[in-house]
Amino acid sequence: MIVKVVQVRDVAIIEVDLKPCADVFIFKFHGRQLELCGKTLVLSEELGDFKKGLLIMSKTPFFVECEAGSCVAAKAQV
């Protein structure tokens, strides 16, 4: 599975080809590990700390807010 990550300062855009598990959910990241919808993904590089972002799962966008590696994702209404 390919995970694409773009990170600038405290904002991240993450794209993953995984089906969303809900309209609103919690996920975690630590170092190279991303725990998302019951799956643990290992990235090629460490994911730095970020506070806000965009998560794209199977072309569905989610707004993200994080604190200390614990994040809340909510489906964007577009």
mmCIF file with all atom_site columns, C-alpha atoms in Angstrom:
data_model
loop_
_atom_site.group_PDB
_atom_site.id
_atom_site.type_symbol
_atom_site.label_atom_id
_atom_site.label_alt_id
_atom_site.label_comp_id
_atom_site.label_asym_id
_atom_site.label_entity_id
_atom_site.label_seq_id
_atom_site.pdbx_PDB_ins_code
_atom_site.Cartn_x
_atom_site.Cartn_y
_atom_site.Cartn_z
_atom_site.occupancy
_atom_site.B_iso_or_equiv
_atom_site.pdbx_formal_charge
_atom_site.auth_seq_id
_atom_site.auth_comp_id
_atom_site.auth_asym_id
_atom_site.auth_atom_id
_atom_site.pdbx_PDB_model_num
ATOM 1  C CA . MET A 1 1  ? 0.000   0.000  0.000  1.00 0.00 ? 1  MET A CA 1
ATOM 2  C CA . ILE A 1 2  ? 1.358   3.417  -0.929 1.00 0.00 ? 2  ILE A CA 1
ATOM 3  C CA . VAL A 1 3  ? 1.059   6.277  1.552  1.00 0.00 ? 3  VAL A CA 1
ATOM 4  C CA . LYS A 1 4  ? 1.858   9.780  0.287  1.00 0.00 ? 4  LYS A CA 1
ATOM 5  C CA . VAL A 1 5  ? 2.773   12.457 2.836  1.00 0.00 ? 5  VAL A CA 1
ATOM 6  C CA . VAL A 1 6  ? 3.494   16.156 2.360  1.00 0.00 ? 6  VAL A CA 1
ATOM 7  C CA . GLN A 1 7  ? 4.402   18.080 5.495  1.00 0.00 ? 7  GLN A CA 1
ATOM 8  C CA . VAL A 1 8  ? 5.124   21.800 5.869  1.00 0.00 ? 8  VAL A CA 1
ATOM 9  C CA . ARG A 1 9  ? 5.751   23.113 9.395  1.00 0.00 ? 9  ARG A CA 1
ATOM 10 C CA . ASP A 1 10 ? 2.783   21.958 11.492 1.00 0.00 ? 10 ASP A CA 1
ATOM 11 C CA . VAL A 1 11 ? 0.473   21.007 8.600  1.00 0.00 ? 11 VAL A CA 1
ATOM 12 C CA . ALA A 1 12 ? 0.346   17.615 6.875  1.00 0.00 ? 12 ALA A CA 1
ATOM 13 C CA . ILE A 1 13 ? -1.435  16.168 3.854  1.00 0.00 ? 13 ILE A CA 1
ATOM 14 C CA . ILE A 1 14 ? -1.664  12.381 3.932  1.00 0.00 ? 14 ILE A CA 1
ATOM 15 C CA . GLU A 1 15 ? -3.068  10.288 1.087  1.00 0.00 ? 15 GLU A CA 1
ATOM 16 C CA . VAL A 1 16 ? -3.669  6.582  1.537  1.00 0.00 ? 16 VAL A CA 1
ATOM 17 C CA . ASP A 1 17 ? -5.569  4.046  -0.564 1.00 0.00 ? 17 ASP A CA 1
ATOM 18 C CA . LEU A 1 18 ? -7.637  2.705  2.317  1.00 0.00 ? 18 LEU A CA 1
ATOM 19 C CA . LYS A 1 19 ? -11.407 2.819  2.718  1.00 0.00 ? 19 LYS A CA 1
ATOM 20 C CA . PRO A 1 20 ? -12.635 5.187  5.460  1.00 0.00 ? 20 PRO A CA 1
ATOM 21 C CA . CYS A 1 21 ? -13.911 3.434  8.585  1.00 0.00 ? 21 CYS A CA 1
ATOM 22 C CA . ALA A 1 22 ? -16.350 6.220  9.617  1.00 0.00 ? 22 ALA A CA 1
ATOM 23 C CA . ASP A 1 23 ? -17.281 9.848  8.962  1.00 0.00 ? 23 ASP A CA 1
ATOM 24 C CA . VAL A 1 24 ? -15.435 10.860 12.151 1.00 0.00 ? 24 VAL A CA 1
ATOM 25 C CA . PHE A 1 25 ? -12.681 8.778  13.754 1.00 0.00 ? 25 PHE A CA 1
ATOM 26 C CA . ILE A 1 26 ? -9.503  8.927  15.832 1.00 0.00 ? 26 ILE A CA 1
ATOM 27 C CA . PHE A 1 27 ? -6.076  7.831  14.589 1.00 0.00 ? 27 PHE A CA 1
ATOM 28 C CA . LYS A 1 28 ? -2.567  7.911  16.028 1.00 0.00 ? 28 LYS A CA 1
ATOM 29 C CA . PHE A 1 29 ? 0.963   8.305  14.743 1.00 0.00 ? 29 PHE A CA 1
ATOM 30 C CA . HIS A 1 30 ? 4.334   7.787  16.358 1.00 0.00 ? 30 HIS A CA 1
ATOM 31 C CA . GLY A 1 31 ? 7.658   7.870  14.544 1.00 0.00 ? 31 GLY A CA 1
ATOM 32 C CA . ARG A 1 32 ? 7.220   5.775  11.393 1.00 0.00 ? 32 ARG A CA 1
ATOM 33 C CA . GLN A 1 33 ? 3.963   4.118  12.492 1.00 0.00 ? 33 GLN A CA 1
ATOM 34 C CA . LEU A 1 34 ? 0.513   5.337  11.520 1.00 0.00 ? 34 LEU A CA 1
ATOM 35 C CA . GLU A 1 35 ? -2.446  3.585  13.209 1.00 0.00 ? 35 GLU A CA 1
ATOM 36 C CA . LEU A 1 36 ? -5.437  4.193  10.983 1.00 0.00 ? 36 LEU A CA 1
ATOM 37 C CA . CYS A 1 37 ? -8.838  2.424  10.978 1.00 0.00 ? 37 CYS A CA 1
ATOM 38 C CA . GLY A 1 38 ? -7.542  -0.633 12.838 1.00 0.00 ? 38 GLY A CA 1
ATOM 39 C CA . LYS A 1 39 ? -4.452  -1.021 10.648 1.00 0.00 ? 39 LYS A CA 1
ATOM 40 C CA . THR A 1 40 ? -0.857  -0.136 11.460 1.00 0.00 ? 40 THR A CA 1
ATOM 41 C CA . LEU A 1 41 ? 1.049   1.285  8.514  1.00 0.00 ? 41 LEU A CA 1
ATOM 42 C CA . VAL A 1 42 ? 4.846   1.614  8.603  1.00 0.00 ? 42 VAL A CA 1
ATOM 43 C CA . LEU A 1 43 ? 6.159   4.621  6.684  1.00 0.00 ? 43 LEU A CA 1
ATOM 44 C CA . SER A 1 44 ? 9.568   4.871  5.032  1.00 0.00 ? 44 SER A CA 1
ATOM 45 C CA . GLU A 1 45 ? 10.384  8.000  7.070  1.00 0.00 ? 45 GLU A CA 1
ATOM 46 C CA . GLU A 1 46 ? 9.311   9.414  10.408 1.00 0.00 ? 46 GLU A CA 1
ATOM 47 C CA . LEU A 1 47 ? 6.226   11.580 10.428 1.00 0.00 ? 47 LEU A CA 1
ATOM 48 C CA . GLY A 1 48 ? 6.966   14.849 12.245 1.00 0.00 ? 48 GLY A CA 1
ATOM 49 C CA . ASP A 1 49 ? 4.539   16.458 14.672 1.00 0.00 ? 49 ASP A CA 1
ATOM 50 C CA . PHE A 1 50 ? 1.674   18.352 13.078 1.00 0.00 ? 50 PHE A CA 1
ATOM 51 C CA . LYS A 1 51 ? -1.437  20.074 14.425 1.00 0.00 ? 51 LYS A CA 1
ATOM 52 C CA . LYS A 1 52 ? -3.704  20.323 11.394 1.00 0.00 ? 52 LYS A CA 1
ATOM 53 C CA . GLY A 1 53 ? -3.977  18.544 8.114  1.00 0.00 ? 53 GLY A CA 1
ATOM 54 C CA . LEU A 1 54 ? -5.896  16.836 5.393  1.00 0.00 ? 54 LEU A CA 1
ATOM 55 C CA . LEU A 1 55 ? -6.297  13.074 5.173  1.00 0.00 ? 55 LEU A CA 1
ATOM 56 C CA . ILE A 1 56 ? -7.418  11.646 1.837  1.00 0.00 ? 56 ILE A CA 1
ATOM 57 C CA . MET A 1 57 ? -8.701  8.082  1.996  1.00 0.00 ? 57 MET A CA 1
ATOM 58 C CA . SER A 1 58 ? -9.892  6.506  -1.276 1.00 0.00 ? 58 SER A CA 1
ATOM 59 C CA . LYS A 1 59 ? -10.429 10.015 -2.709 1.00 0.00 ? 59 LYS A CA 1
ATOM 60 C CA . THR A 1 60 ? -12.529 11.059 0.321  1.00 0.00 ? 60 THR A CA 1
ATOM 61 C CA . PRO A 1 61 ? -11.117 14.139 2.137  1.00 0.00 ? 61 PRO A CA 1
ATOM 62 C CA . PHE A 1 62 ? -11.030 14.431 5.933  1.00 0.00 ? 62 PHE A CA 1
ATOM 63 C CA . PHE A 1 63 ? -10.042 17.492 7.969  1.00 0.00 ? 63 PHE A CA 1
ATOM 64 C CA . VAL A 1 64 ? -7.576  16.560 10.719 1.00 0.00 ? 64 VAL A CA 1
ATOM 65 C CA . GLU A 1 65 ? -6.607  18.117 14.067 1.00 0.00 ? 65 GLU A CA 1
ATOM 66 C CA . CYS A 1 66 ? -3.865  16.554 16.212 1.00 0.00 ? 66 CYS A CA 1
ATOM 67 C CA . GLU A 1 67 ? -2.257  16.912 19.597 1.00 0.00 ? 67 GLU A CA 1
ATOM 68 C CA . ALA A 1 68 ? 0.714   14.825 20.808 1.00 0.00 ? 68 ALA A CA 1
ATOM 69 C CA . GLY A 1 69 ? 0.299   12.153 18.107 1.00 0.00 ? 69 GLY A CA 1
ATOM 70 C CA . SER A 1 70 ? -3.425  11.613 18.644 1.00 0.00 ? 70 SER A CA 1
ATOM 71 C CA . CYS A 1 71 ? -5.666  12.922 15.869 1.00 0.00 ? 71 CYS A CA 1
ATOM 72 C CA . VAL A 1 72 ? -9.338  13.417 15.070 1.00 0.00 ? 72 VAL A CA 1
ATOM 73 C CA . ALA A 1 73 ? -10.426 13.175 11.435 1.00 0.00 ? 73 ALA A CA 1
ATOM 74 C CA . ALA A 1 74 ? -13.812 14.445 10.216 1.00 0.00 ? 74 ALA A CA 1
ATOM 75 C CA . LYS A 1 75 ? -15.173 13.953 6.719  1.00 0.00 ? 75 LYS A CA 1
ATOM 76 C CA . ALA A 1 76 ? -15.146 17.164 4.673  1.00 0.00 ? 76 ALA A CA 1
ATOM 77 C CA . GLN A 1 77 ? -18.423 18.107 3.023  1.00 0.00 ? 77 GLN A CA 1
ATOM 78 C CA . VAL A 1 78 ? -17.530 19.035 -0.560 1.00 0.00 ? 78 VAL A CA 1
#
